[in-house]
Short mmCIF file of C-alpha atoms in Angstrom, two decimals:
data_model
loop_
_atom_site.label_atom_id
_atom_site.label_comp_id
_atom_site.label_asym_id
_atom_site.label_seq_id
_atom_site.Cartn_x
_atom_site.Cartn_y
_atom_site.Cartn_z
CA MET A 475 247.07 126.87 190.85
CA VAL A 476 244.51 125.14 192.90
CA LEU A 477 244.75 122.57 195.65
CA ASP A 478 242.51 120.18 194.25
CA ALA A 479 242.97 116.40 193.96
CA VAL A 480 245.46 116.19 191.37
CA ALA A 481 247.48 118.74 193.17
CA VAL A 482 247.38 116.64 196.36
CA ARG A 483 248.57 113.59 194.54
CA ARG A 484 251.24 115.65 192.93
CA TRP A 485 252.09 116.93 196.21
CA CYS A 486 252.45 113.43 197.80
CA ARG A 487 254.53 112.10 195.03
CA LEU A 488 256.90 115.17 194.84
CA ALA A 489 257.39 114.87 198.97
CA ALA A 490 258.09 111.28 198.59
CA ASP A 491 260.68 111.73 195.90
CA ALA A 492 261.94 114.63 197.61
CA LEU A 493 262.40 112.86 200.77
CA GLY A 494 263.80 109.96 198.95
CA GLY A 495 266.74 112.00 197.91
CA THR A 496 267.37 113.97 201.26
CA ARG A 497 266.81 110.95 203.83
CA GLY A 498 270.55 110.52 203.96
CA GLU A 499 271.23 113.88 204.87
CA ILE A 500 268.30 113.88 207.52
CA ASP A 501 269.30 110.58 208.98
CA ALA A 502 272.58 111.86 209.47
CA LEU A 503 271.13 114.69 211.70
CA ASN A 504 269.03 112.63 213.80
CA VAL A 505 270.36 112.79 217.46
CA PHE A 506 266.87 113.10 219.32
CA PRO A 507 265.02 111.61 220.85
CA VAL A 508 267.47 108.71 219.93
CA PRO A 509 270.46 108.93 217.81
CA ASP A 510 269.55 106.04 215.79
CA ARG A 511 269.80 107.72 212.39
CA ASP A 512 266.71 106.72 210.54
CA THR A 513 264.32 109.89 210.63
CA GLY A 514 264.91 110.85 207.14
CA THR A 515 264.05 106.87 206.18
CA ASN A 516 261.06 106.62 208.32
CA LEU A 517 259.59 110.14 207.02
CA HIS A 518 260.41 109.02 203.52
CA LEU A 519 258.19 105.72 204.04
CA THR A 520 255.55 107.17 205.65
CA VAL A 521 255.01 109.75 202.77
CA LEU A 522 255.64 107.02 200.19
CA ALA A 523 252.67 105.28 201.41
CA ALA A 524 250.57 108.04 201.25
CA ALA A 525 251.85 108.83 197.57
CA ASP A 526 251.13 105.20 196.57
CA ALA A 527 247.59 105.38 198.02
CA ALA A 528 246.65 108.49 195.99
CA ASP A 529 248.14 107.12 193.00
CA ALA A 530 246.17 104.03 193.19
CA LEU A 531 242.74 106.16 193.26
CA PRO A 532 240.75 106.17 190.08
CA ALA A 533 241.28 109.20 187.88
CA GLY A 534 238.07 110.87 188.80
CA ALA A 535 238.48 110.72 192.56
CA GLY A 536 237.64 114.08 194.12
CA ALA A 537 239.35 116.30 196.79
CA ALA A 538 237.79 114.50 199.75
CA GLU A 539 238.38 110.99 198.94
CA THR A 540 241.83 112.00 197.90
CA TRP A 541 242.70 113.41 201.27
CA ARG A 542 240.69 110.59 202.96
CA ALA A 543 243.21 108.03 201.07
CA VAL A 544 246.25 110.20 201.95
CA SER A 545 245.80 110.36 205.44
CA GLN A 546 244.42 106.69 206.00
CA ALA A 547 247.65 105.26 204.43
CA ALA A 548 249.94 107.50 206.20
CA LEU A 549 248.46 106.35 209.32
CA LEU A 550 248.71 102.69 208.43
CA GLY A 551 252.31 103.30 206.91
CA ALA A 552 253.92 105.63 209.40
CA ARG A 553 257.02 104.69 210.78
CA GLY A 554 259.01 106.09 213.78
CA ASN A 555 258.30 108.99 216.06
CA SER A 556 258.63 111.71 213.26
CA GLY A 557 256.36 109.49 210.79
CA VAL A 558 253.46 109.01 213.01
CA ILE A 559 253.42 112.72 213.87
CA LEU A 560 253.45 113.61 210.17
CA SER A 561 250.60 110.98 209.46
CA GLN A 562 248.60 113.18 212.19
CA VAL A 563 249.63 116.32 210.14
CA LEU A 564 248.28 114.85 207.02
CA ARG A 565 245.20 113.78 209.00
CA GLY A 566 244.43 117.29 210.33
CA MET A 567 244.97 118.95 206.80
CA ALA A 568 242.57 116.52 205.46
CA GLU A 569 240.01 117.17 208.03
CA VAL A 570 239.94 120.74 206.86
CA LEU A 571 240.99 120.73 203.19
CA GLY A 572 238.91 117.59 202.39
CA ALA A 573 235.79 119.55 203.47
CA ALA A 574 236.83 123.28 201.94
CA ALA A 575 234.43 124.48 199.31
CA ARG A 576 237.57 126.63 198.16
CA PRO A 577 240.79 125.56 199.13
CA ASP A 578 242.33 128.84 198.99
CA GLY A 579 245.15 130.45 200.97
CA GLU A 580 242.49 131.00 204.12
CA ALA A 581 241.88 127.18 203.67
CA LEU A 582 245.37 126.23 203.76
CA ALA A 583 246.26 128.36 206.75
CA GLU A 584 243.35 126.91 208.68
CA ALA A 585 244.42 123.42 207.72
CA LEU A 586 247.85 123.89 208.69
CA LYS A 587 246.81 125.55 212.09
CA HIS A 588 244.29 122.53 212.78
CA ALA A 589 247.11 120.22 211.65
CA SER A 590 249.75 122.05 214.01
CA ALA A 591 247.13 121.45 217.06
CA VAL A 592 246.36 117.74 216.49
CA ALA A 593 249.71 116.59 216.07
CA ARG A 594 250.98 118.38 219.44
CA THR A 595 248.12 116.68 221.28
CA ALA A 596 249.10 113.34 219.98
CA VAL A 597 252.47 113.55 221.38
CA GLU A 598 252.29 112.90 225.46
CA HIS A 599 255.01 115.22 226.18
CA PRO A 600 255.59 117.94 223.49
CA VAL A 601 259.33 119.17 223.25
CA ASP A 602 260.11 122.57 221.58
CA GLY A 603 262.86 122.45 219.04
CA THR A 604 261.32 119.75 217.20
CA ILE A 605 258.91 119.20 214.20
CA LEU A 606 256.06 120.64 216.38
CA SER A 607 257.90 123.81 216.54
CA VAL A 608 258.29 124.07 212.87
CA LEU A 609 254.61 123.08 212.43
CA ASP A 610 253.66 126.00 214.97
CA GLU A 611 255.77 128.44 212.91
CA ALA A 612 254.39 127.33 209.72
CA ALA A 613 250.75 127.63 210.69
CA SER A 614 251.52 131.20 212.17
CA ALA A 615 253.00 132.15 209.06
CA GLY A 616 250.35 131.07 206.88
CA SER A 617 247.62 132.74 209.09
CA ALA A 618 249.70 135.96 208.62
CA ALA A 619 250.02 135.54 204.80
CA SER A 620 246.27 134.11 204.27
CA GLY A 621 245.15 137.17 202.36
CA ALA A 622 247.89 136.97 199.95
CA GLY A 623 246.10 133.98 197.95
CA LEU A 624 247.11 130.38 198.02
CA ALA A 625 250.54 130.62 196.56
CA GLY A 626 251.52 133.50 198.65
CA THR A 627 250.30 131.46 201.76
CA ALA A 628 252.06 128.34 200.61
CA ARG A 629 255.48 130.41 200.04
CA ALA A 630 255.13 131.99 203.57
CA VAL A 631 254.21 128.45 205.34
CA ALA A 632 257.48 127.12 203.67
CA ASP A 633 259.69 130.14 204.66
CA GLY A 634 258.20 130.08 208.09
CA ALA A 635 259.00 126.54 208.57
CA ARG A 636 262.45 127.33 207.57
CA ARG A 637 262.91 129.76 210.09
CA ALA A 638 261.69 127.64 213.03
CA LEU A 639 264.34 124.97 211.66
CA ARG A 640 267.23 127.20 212.33
CA ARG A 641 265.98 127.70 215.62
CA THR A 642 265.74 124.48 216.79
CA THR A 643 269.56 123.96 217.30
CA GLY A 644 269.01 126.58 220.24
CA GLN A 645 266.06 125.20 221.82
CA LEU A 646 267.44 121.64 222.77
CA ASP A 647 270.50 120.91 224.46
CA VAL A 648 271.25 117.68 222.69
CA LEU A 649 271.02 119.52 219.28
CA ALA A 650 273.37 122.40 220.73
CA ARG A 651 275.82 120.01 221.85
CA SER A 652 275.79 118.15 218.35
CA GLY A 653 275.69 121.54 216.47
CA VAL A 654 272.51 120.18 214.32
CA VAL A 655 269.06 121.18 213.63
CA ASP A 656 266.39 118.73 214.33
CA ALA A 657 266.17 115.93 211.96
CA GLY A 658 262.10 115.52 212.05
CA ALA A 659 261.87 119.45 211.65
CA ALA A 660 264.37 119.33 208.93
CA GLY A 661 262.16 116.46 207.04
CA MET A 662 258.97 118.55 207.83
CA CYS A 663 260.38 121.74 205.93
CA VAL A 664 261.18 119.50 202.73
CA VAL A 665 257.53 118.29 203.02
CA LEU A 666 256.33 121.84 203.05
CA ASP A 667 258.72 123.05 200.41
CA ALA A 668 257.26 120.41 197.92
CA LEU A 669 253.90 121.74 198.84
CA ALA A 670 255.06 125.20 198.29
CA ALA A 671 256.50 124.08 194.76
CA VAL A 672 253.21 122.30 193.80
CA ILE A 673 250.97 125.42 194.30
CA THR A 674 253.34 127.76 192.89
CA ASP A 675 254.51 125.55 189.88
CA GLU A 676 257.98 126.69 191.13
CA TYR A 677 260.32 123.47 191.41
CA PRO A 678 263.74 123.86 193.23
CA GLU A 679 266.67 122.12 191.44
CA HIS A 680 267.24 120.44 194.80
CA TYR A 681 265.96 120.56 198.58
CA ASP A 682 268.12 121.93 201.12
CA VAL A 683 268.84 119.83 204.16
CA PRO A 684 271.11 122.31 206.29
CA ALA A 685 274.58 120.88 207.01
CA ARG A 686 276.05 121.00 210.92
CA THR A 687 275.73 124.30 212.10
CA ALA A 688 278.59 126.73 211.28
CA GLY A 689 281.17 127.08 213.94
CA THR A 690 280.40 123.96 215.62
CA ALA A 691 282.31 120.64 216.26
CA PRO A 692 280.91 117.35 215.16
CA PRO A 693 279.98 114.96 218.05
CA PRO A 694 282.42 112.68 219.10
CA ALA A 695 283.01 109.55 217.18
CA GLU A 696 282.05 107.33 220.18
CA ALA A 697 278.91 108.20 221.98
CA PRO A 698 278.37 107.45 225.73
CA GLY A 699 276.81 104.21 226.49
CA PRO A 700 272.93 103.64 225.98
CA GLN A 701 270.67 106.11 227.58
CA GLY A 702 266.80 106.03 227.64
CA PRO A 703 264.78 102.83 226.95
CA GLY A 704 266.26 100.27 224.78
CA TYR A 705 263.16 99.20 222.55
CA GLU A 706 260.99 101.29 220.06
CA VAL A 707 257.31 99.59 219.68
CA MET A 708 255.00 100.30 217.44
CA TYR A 709 251.79 98.77 216.37
CA LEU A 710 248.51 99.63 214.80
CA LEU A 711 245.72 99.08 217.45
CA ASP A 712 242.03 98.39 216.57
CA ALA A 713 240.28 99.77 219.74
CA PRO A 714 237.58 101.98 221.06
CA ASP A 715 238.26 105.57 221.44
CA ALA A 716 237.57 105.09 225.23
CA ALA A 717 240.06 102.56 225.87
CA VAL A 718 243.11 104.69 224.23
CA HIS A 719 243.11 107.15 227.23
CA ARG A 720 244.17 104.24 229.69
CA LEU A 721 246.41 102.87 227.18
CA ARG A 722 248.11 106.51 227.17
CA GLU A 723 248.43 106.42 230.98
CA THR A 724 250.08 102.96 230.91
CA LEU A 725 252.28 103.43 228.15
CA ASP A 726 253.61 106.95 229.55
CA GLY A 727 254.38 104.86 232.80
CA LEU A 728 256.42 102.52 230.93
CA GLY A 729 258.51 104.89 228.81
CA ASP A 730 259.05 107.94 226.46
CA SER A 731 258.78 109.34 223.18
CA LEU A 732 254.81 108.27 223.22
CA VAL A 733 252.92 108.88 220.38
CA VAL A 734 249.34 108.06 219.63
CA VAL A 735 247.25 109.05 216.58
CA GLY A 736 244.24 107.87 214.87
CA GLY A 737 240.62 107.70 215.79
CA ASP A 738 237.36 105.99 214.71
CA GLY A 739 238.46 102.67 216.25
CA LEU A 740 242.15 102.70 214.49
CA TRP A 741 245.26 103.66 216.02
CA ASN A 742 248.78 103.86 215.44
CA VAL A 743 251.04 103.52 218.67
CA HIS A 744 254.64 104.62 219.13
CA VAL A 745 256.70 104.28 222.23
CA HIS A 746 260.14 104.04 223.59
CA VAL A 747 260.20 101.41 226.41
CA ASP A 748 262.66 99.20 228.29
CA ASP A 749 260.04 96.27 228.51
CA ALA A 750 258.44 95.86 225.00
CA GLY A 751 256.27 93.14 226.25
CA ALA A 752 254.57 95.11 228.65
CA ALA A 753 254.16 97.85 225.79
CA ILE A 754 252.71 95.12 223.58
CA GLU A 755 250.18 93.67 226.58
CA ALA A 756 248.93 97.26 227.13
CA GLY A 757 247.75 97.35 223.73
CA MET A 758 246.18 93.80 224.03
CA ALA A 759 244.40 94.77 226.92
CA ALA A 760 242.80 97.71 225.14
CA GLY A 761 241.81 96.17 221.98
CA ARG A 762 243.87 94.22 219.08
CA PRO A 763 247.25 95.19 218.16
CA HIS A 764 248.36 94.42 214.45
CA ARG A 765 251.64 95.04 212.37
CA LEU A 766 253.69 95.18 215.51
CA ARG A 767 257.55 96.09 214.91
CA VAL A 768 259.72 96.13 217.95
CA THR A 769 263.28 97.63 217.33
CA TYR A 770 266.26 97.49 219.57
CA LEU A 771 267.56 100.99 219.84
CA HIS A 772 270.98 100.27 221.42
CA ALA A 773 273.64 98.01 219.89
CA ALA A 774 274.16 95.13 222.39
CA THR A 775 277.79 94.64 223.32
CA GLY A 776 277.08 90.67 224.01
CA GLU A 777 279.61 90.71 226.93
CA GLY A 778 279.22 88.15 229.67
CA HIS A 779 277.52 85.60 227.51
CA PRO A 780 278.61 82.23 226.97
CA PRO A 781 280.05 80.97 224.01
CA HIS A 782 277.60 79.52 221.26
CA THR A 783 277.90 75.98 220.40
CA GLY A 784 275.62 74.00 217.95
CA ARG A 785 272.49 74.50 216.20
CA ALA A 786 269.21 74.68 218.27
CA VAL A 787 265.10 75.66 217.59
CA ILE A 788 263.40 77.69 220.29
CA ALA A 789 259.42 77.90 220.41
CA VAL A 790 257.20 80.21 222.50
CA THR A 791 254.27 78.97 223.95
CA ALA A 792 252.01 79.31 226.99
CA ALA A 793 250.40 75.86 227.38
CA ASP A 794 251.83 72.95 229.04
CA GLY A 795 250.37 70.41 226.47
CA LEU A 796 252.35 72.32 223.47
CA ALA A 797 255.32 72.80 225.33
CA ALA A 798 255.61 68.91 225.88
CA LEU A 799 255.12 68.59 222.04
CA PHE A 800 257.72 71.30 221.09
CA GLU A 801 260.00 69.49 223.27
CA GLU A 802 259.51 66.04 222.15
CA ALA A 803 260.30 67.22 218.70
CA GLY A 804 263.61 68.84 219.93
CA ALA A 805 262.88 72.40 220.68
CA ARG A 806 263.61 74.45 223.50
CA VAL A 807 260.55 76.11 224.95
CA VAL A 808 260.44 79.67 226.31
CA ARG A 809 257.39 80.09 228.29
CA ARG A 810 254.95 83.10 228.48
CA GLU A 811 251.74 83.64 230.19
CA PRO A 812 248.32 82.84 228.59
CA GLY A 813 247.34 85.83 226.78
CA GLY A 814 250.60 87.65 227.14
CA VAL A 815 254.12 87.78 225.70
CA PRO A 816 257.31 86.84 226.96
CA PRO A 817 259.58 89.32 228.37
CA LEU A 818 262.10 90.30 225.43
CA ALA A 819 265.24 90.03 227.61
CA VAL A 820 263.98 86.30 228.57
CA LEU A 821 263.69 85.54 224.95
CA ALA A 822 266.98 87.23 223.96
CA GLU A 823 268.79 85.28 226.66
CA ALA A 824 267.58 82.23 225.59
CA ILE A 825 268.39 82.66 221.81
CA LEU A 826 271.93 83.84 223.01
CA ALA A 827 272.39 80.59 225.27
CA ALA A 828 270.98 78.37 222.59
CA GLY A 829 273.78 77.89 220.05
CA ASP A 830 275.95 79.36 217.33
CA GLU A 831 272.52 78.81 214.67
CA VAL A 832 269.19 79.30 216.18
CA VAL A 833 265.88 79.34 214.57
CA VAL A 834 263.00 80.97 216.52
CA LEU A 835 259.52 80.06 216.48
CA PRO A 836 257.31 82.67 217.61
CA ASN A 837 253.72 80.75 217.35
CA GLU A 838 251.64 83.92 217.76
CA PRO A 839 251.17 87.18 215.80
CA GLU A 840 251.87 89.18 218.90
CA VAL A 841 255.01 87.10 219.65
CA LEU A 842 256.45 87.64 216.10
CA ALA A 843 257.69 91.27 216.33
CA LEU A 844 259.40 90.36 219.90
CA ALA A 845 261.03 87.45 218.38
CA GLU A 846 262.67 89.74 215.53
CA ALA A 847 263.82 92.15 218.02
CA ALA A 848 265.34 89.85 220.36
CA ALA A 849 267.21 87.92 217.47
CA GLU A 850 268.61 91.21 216.47
CA ARG A 851 270.17 91.90 219.74
CA ALA A 852 271.23 88.23 219.56
CA ARG A 853 273.15 88.58 216.38
CA ASP A 854 275.15 91.25 218.03
CA GLY A 855 276.50 88.69 219.86
CA GLY A 856 277.70 86.62 217.13
CA ALA A 857 275.00 84.04 216.45
CA ARG A 858 273.26 83.34 213.27
CA ILE A 859 269.63 83.75 214.10
CA ALA A 860 266.44 83.05 211.91
CA VAL A 861 262.81 84.04 212.97
CA VAL A 862 260.45 81.62 211.13
CA PRO A 863 257.30 83.48 210.78
CA ALA A 864 254.96 81.08 212.49
CA LYS A 865 251.86 82.92 213.64
CA ALA A 866 250.19 79.73 215.14
CA SER A 867 251.31 76.56 216.98
CA VAL A 868 250.29 74.66 214.37
CA GLN A 869 252.65 76.44 211.95
CA GLY A 870 255.53 75.80 214.49
CA LEU A 871 254.77 72.48 215.02
CA ALA A 872 254.87 71.93 210.86
CA ALA A 873 258.09 73.56 210.75
CA LEU A 874 259.85 71.61 213.63
CA ALA A 875 258.55 68.34 211.67
CA VAL A 876 261.08 69.29 208.65
CA HIS A 877 263.75 70.65 210.77
CA ASP A 878 267.21 68.80 209.87
CA PRO A 879 270.30 70.16 211.71
CA LEU A 880 272.53 68.25 209.43
CA ARG A 881 271.31 70.60 206.65
CA ARG A 882 273.23 73.84 205.79
CA PHE A 883 271.64 76.33 208.20
CA GLY A 884 270.21 78.34 205.45
CA ASP A 885 268.59 75.48 203.56
CA ASP A 886 267.00 74.39 206.91
CA VAL A 887 265.61 77.93 207.55
CA ILE A 888 263.72 77.78 204.00
CA ALA A 889 262.64 74.18 204.55
CA MET A 890 261.06 75.29 208.00
CA THR A 891 259.58 78.59 206.60
CA ARG A 892 257.90 76.74 203.56
CA ALA A 893 256.45 74.05 205.92
CA ALA A 894 254.84 76.83 208.29
CA GLY A 895 253.68 79.07 205.08
CA ALA A 896 252.25 75.69 203.49
CA THR A 897 250.03 75.18 206.89
CA ARG A 898 246.89 77.14 207.24
CA PHE A 899 246.04 77.66 210.79
CA GLY A 900 242.61 77.98 212.58
CA HIS A 901 241.12 78.13 215.87
CA LEU A 902 237.95 78.33 218.21
CA GLU A 903 237.46 80.56 221.08
CA VAL A 904 234.56 81.86 223.35
CA ALA A 905 233.72 85.37 222.77
CA ALA A 906 233.97 87.15 226.27
CA GLN A 907 232.14 90.24 225.26
CA GLU A 908 229.94 91.72 222.60
CA ALA A 909 231.74 92.65 219.35
CA VAL A 910 231.22 93.51 215.65
CA THR A 911 232.96 90.89 213.46
CA SER A 912 233.27 90.37 209.97
CA VAL A 913 230.43 87.92 209.89
CA GLY A 914 228.17 89.73 212.32
CA LEU A 915 227.56 90.62 215.86
CA CYS A 916 228.76 88.21 218.53
CA ARG A 917 227.66 88.24 222.06
CA PRO A 918 229.22 86.76 225.47
CA GLY A 919 229.61 83.02 225.19
CA ASP A 920 229.24 82.66 221.58
CA VAL A 921 231.57 80.17 219.87
CA LEU A 922 234.01 81.91 217.17
CA GLY A 923 235.34 79.66 214.49
CA LEU A 924 238.70 81.74 213.18
CA ILE A 925 240.50 81.02 210.20
CA GLU A 926 243.92 82.80 209.88
CA GLY A 927 242.77 85.39 212.64
CA ASP A 928 239.59 86.24 210.79
CA VAL A 929 236.14 85.20 212.02
CA ALA A 930 234.77 82.90 209.59
CA THR A 931 231.64 81.60 211.77
CA ILE A 932 229.65 82.22 214.93
CA GLY A 933 227.64 79.67 216.72
CA GLY A 934 226.10 78.08 219.95
CA ASP A 935 228.01 74.74 219.79
CA VAL A 936 231.81 74.13 220.03
CA ALA A 937 231.56 70.68 217.72
CA GLN A 938 229.34 72.48 215.09
CA VAL A 939 231.47 75.44 214.77
CA ALA A 940 234.50 73.21 214.71
CA ARG A 941 233.22 71.22 211.77
CA HIS A 942 232.11 74.43 209.90
CA VAL A 943 235.80 75.69 210.34
CA LEU A 944 237.28 72.36 209.09
CA ASP A 945 235.00 72.21 206.06
CA ARG A 946 236.00 75.62 205.01
CA MET A 947 239.72 74.89 205.49
CA LEU A 948 239.52 71.97 203.55
CA SER A 949 237.55 73.49 200.57
CA GLY A 950 240.73 74.26 199.10
CA GLY A 951 242.40 70.87 199.54
CA GLY A 952 244.63 69.39 202.12
CA GLU A 953 246.32 66.36 202.86
CA LEU A 954 247.04 66.58 206.84
CA VAL A 955 244.82 67.71 209.47
CA THR A 956 246.28 68.61 213.08
CA LEU A 957 243.65 69.11 215.89
CA VAL A 958 245.23 70.38 219.36
CA ALA A 959 242.60 69.90 222.04
CA GLY A 960 242.71 72.82 224.56
CA ARG A 961 242.28 72.37 228.39
CA TYR A 962 238.59 73.58 228.41
CA ALA A 963 237.63 71.70 225.29
CA PRO A 964 234.26 69.49 225.69
CA SER A 965 235.09 65.89 226.11
CA GLY A 966 235.05 63.70 222.96
CA LEU A 967 235.52 66.79 220.80
CA ALA A 968 238.57 65.50 218.84
CA GLU A 969 237.08 62.07 218.37
CA ALA A 970 233.68 63.67 216.94
CA LEU A 971 235.95 65.73 214.69
CA GLU A 972 237.99 62.52 213.72
CA GLU A 973 234.74 60.81 212.74
CA HIS A 974 233.36 64.00 210.89
CA LEU A 975 236.48 63.73 208.75
CA ARG A 976 236.54 60.12 207.98
CA GLY A 977 233.35 60.72 206.53
CA ALA A 978 233.40 63.83 204.62
CA HIS A 979 237.22 63.87 203.83
CA PRO A 980 238.15 60.33 204.00
CA ASP A 981 241.55 60.73 202.14
CA VAL A 982 243.08 63.17 204.63
CA GLU A 983 245.16 62.05 207.40
CA VAL A 984 244.65 63.15 210.83
CA GLY A 985 246.82 63.79 214.01
CA VAL A 986 245.32 64.68 217.30
CA TYR A 987 247.12 66.06 220.40
CA ASP A 988 246.50 67.73 223.73
CA GLY A 989 247.81 71.03 223.76
CA ALA A 990 246.25 72.04 227.10
CA GLN A 991 245.92 75.81 225.95
CA HIS A 992 243.51 77.72 227.94
CA ARG A 993 242.14 80.39 225.51
CA TYR A 994 241.50 78.31 222.56
CA PRO A 995 239.34 74.96 222.91
CA LEU A 996 240.92 73.95 219.77
CA LEU A 997 243.75 74.67 217.45
CA ILE A 998 243.45 73.63 213.65
CA GLY A 999 246.12 73.09 211.16
CA VAL A 1000 245.51 72.31 207.36
CA GLU A 1001 248.88 70.86 205.13
#
């Protein structure tokens, strides 16, 4: 057997299937760094993303292209601490094996050695007795057996990983107390077993996940109160390599379990913190965070909160004018700083205090993940919470316009979600620095016209760019245009755009509002 493109695809699919069958057992082992019982699931989802990407390639794709697709998909789809580390392992292997003229035993050994090194480098504070220890031992075993050919090396790698797995119980106190091996390390063993199976063409009937260490008692049924940071924050980050060093320092000061992987301008960031908002703001300072996920790591007790009464809508905004618009429409407003996100604890408390049934309008992509985490925490207190995925204030206003507290809660949420989803959103902003966009280079002072987060046009005049964006957004139809002028919008901008719309799109109804937002001269909604 050779480790060609076909073998790589087969390995990814087999590893995904094997983790799918064992993820429950691996989840049950999960006590470090946080006993949230999701390590097996996170590893499965990470490898599944890689397998799907490999299967999507054309039949004639070569090894280099396949390795590149696998490592990129794992980076984008990585879940949890172990999943992010595994994505870096695949990246390290791809860098060696994707360029290898003969992917033999020596190449495999070198690939694992490199993968182990880059994975350890990605973890801010490496700990022995984890997936990193298994990788180290697997790489050493592979190097020692590299003269035995590809099959012999693969067997040695899998066997070395299993030996290291058994030792993890004695390397970490929390594992010793619980009598388990490390969950991430166990998952890595399953992945390497699948690699050996593909290379040797010897497939096991089942993939072994160690049970509790013999002679040890299970952990107590009721664990002690929450320890460590309360939130897991993950996001993809578009940022220059130079900005990531500073980001690491900032996040390391905020929490623990910090892993940052990637390169060439795209990074996957994972950290456990108490202040999720600060972790997201650090990413915003370094570049553009997206695909944000915030997970509450400890079950909230709900003690000390006032009883819930009635239904309410909570809208998040930074602008005085928008706050007034939301309040006039009946929402309660949670304020955030311009360019920042609200403290998660503040948002959670506002939800808890609002009522029995609460709808949350985040109104910014960066706030959406925080709103989900705050809602999860508030649900533990007994309230029914729904987060409408409004990524712009104009979507939030559209959702609030159809809100009916007399409807059943589920029906009301569906109506608001549909209204938000049916509203295309755009905005104008002024470039603060030189950057490459999807429509070319922009320089400081240029006016950018964005449609649903993507730059659609660049110009020097606010009104001209606004007209171009409006015409683009209305090219697919629309009945209602909402214009929200910012604090620093040029005088007469809204009136000039109304006149343009009367001439170019006479059937469209126009609503003009003063939002007083700082960053954006104009917000646009098209329904």
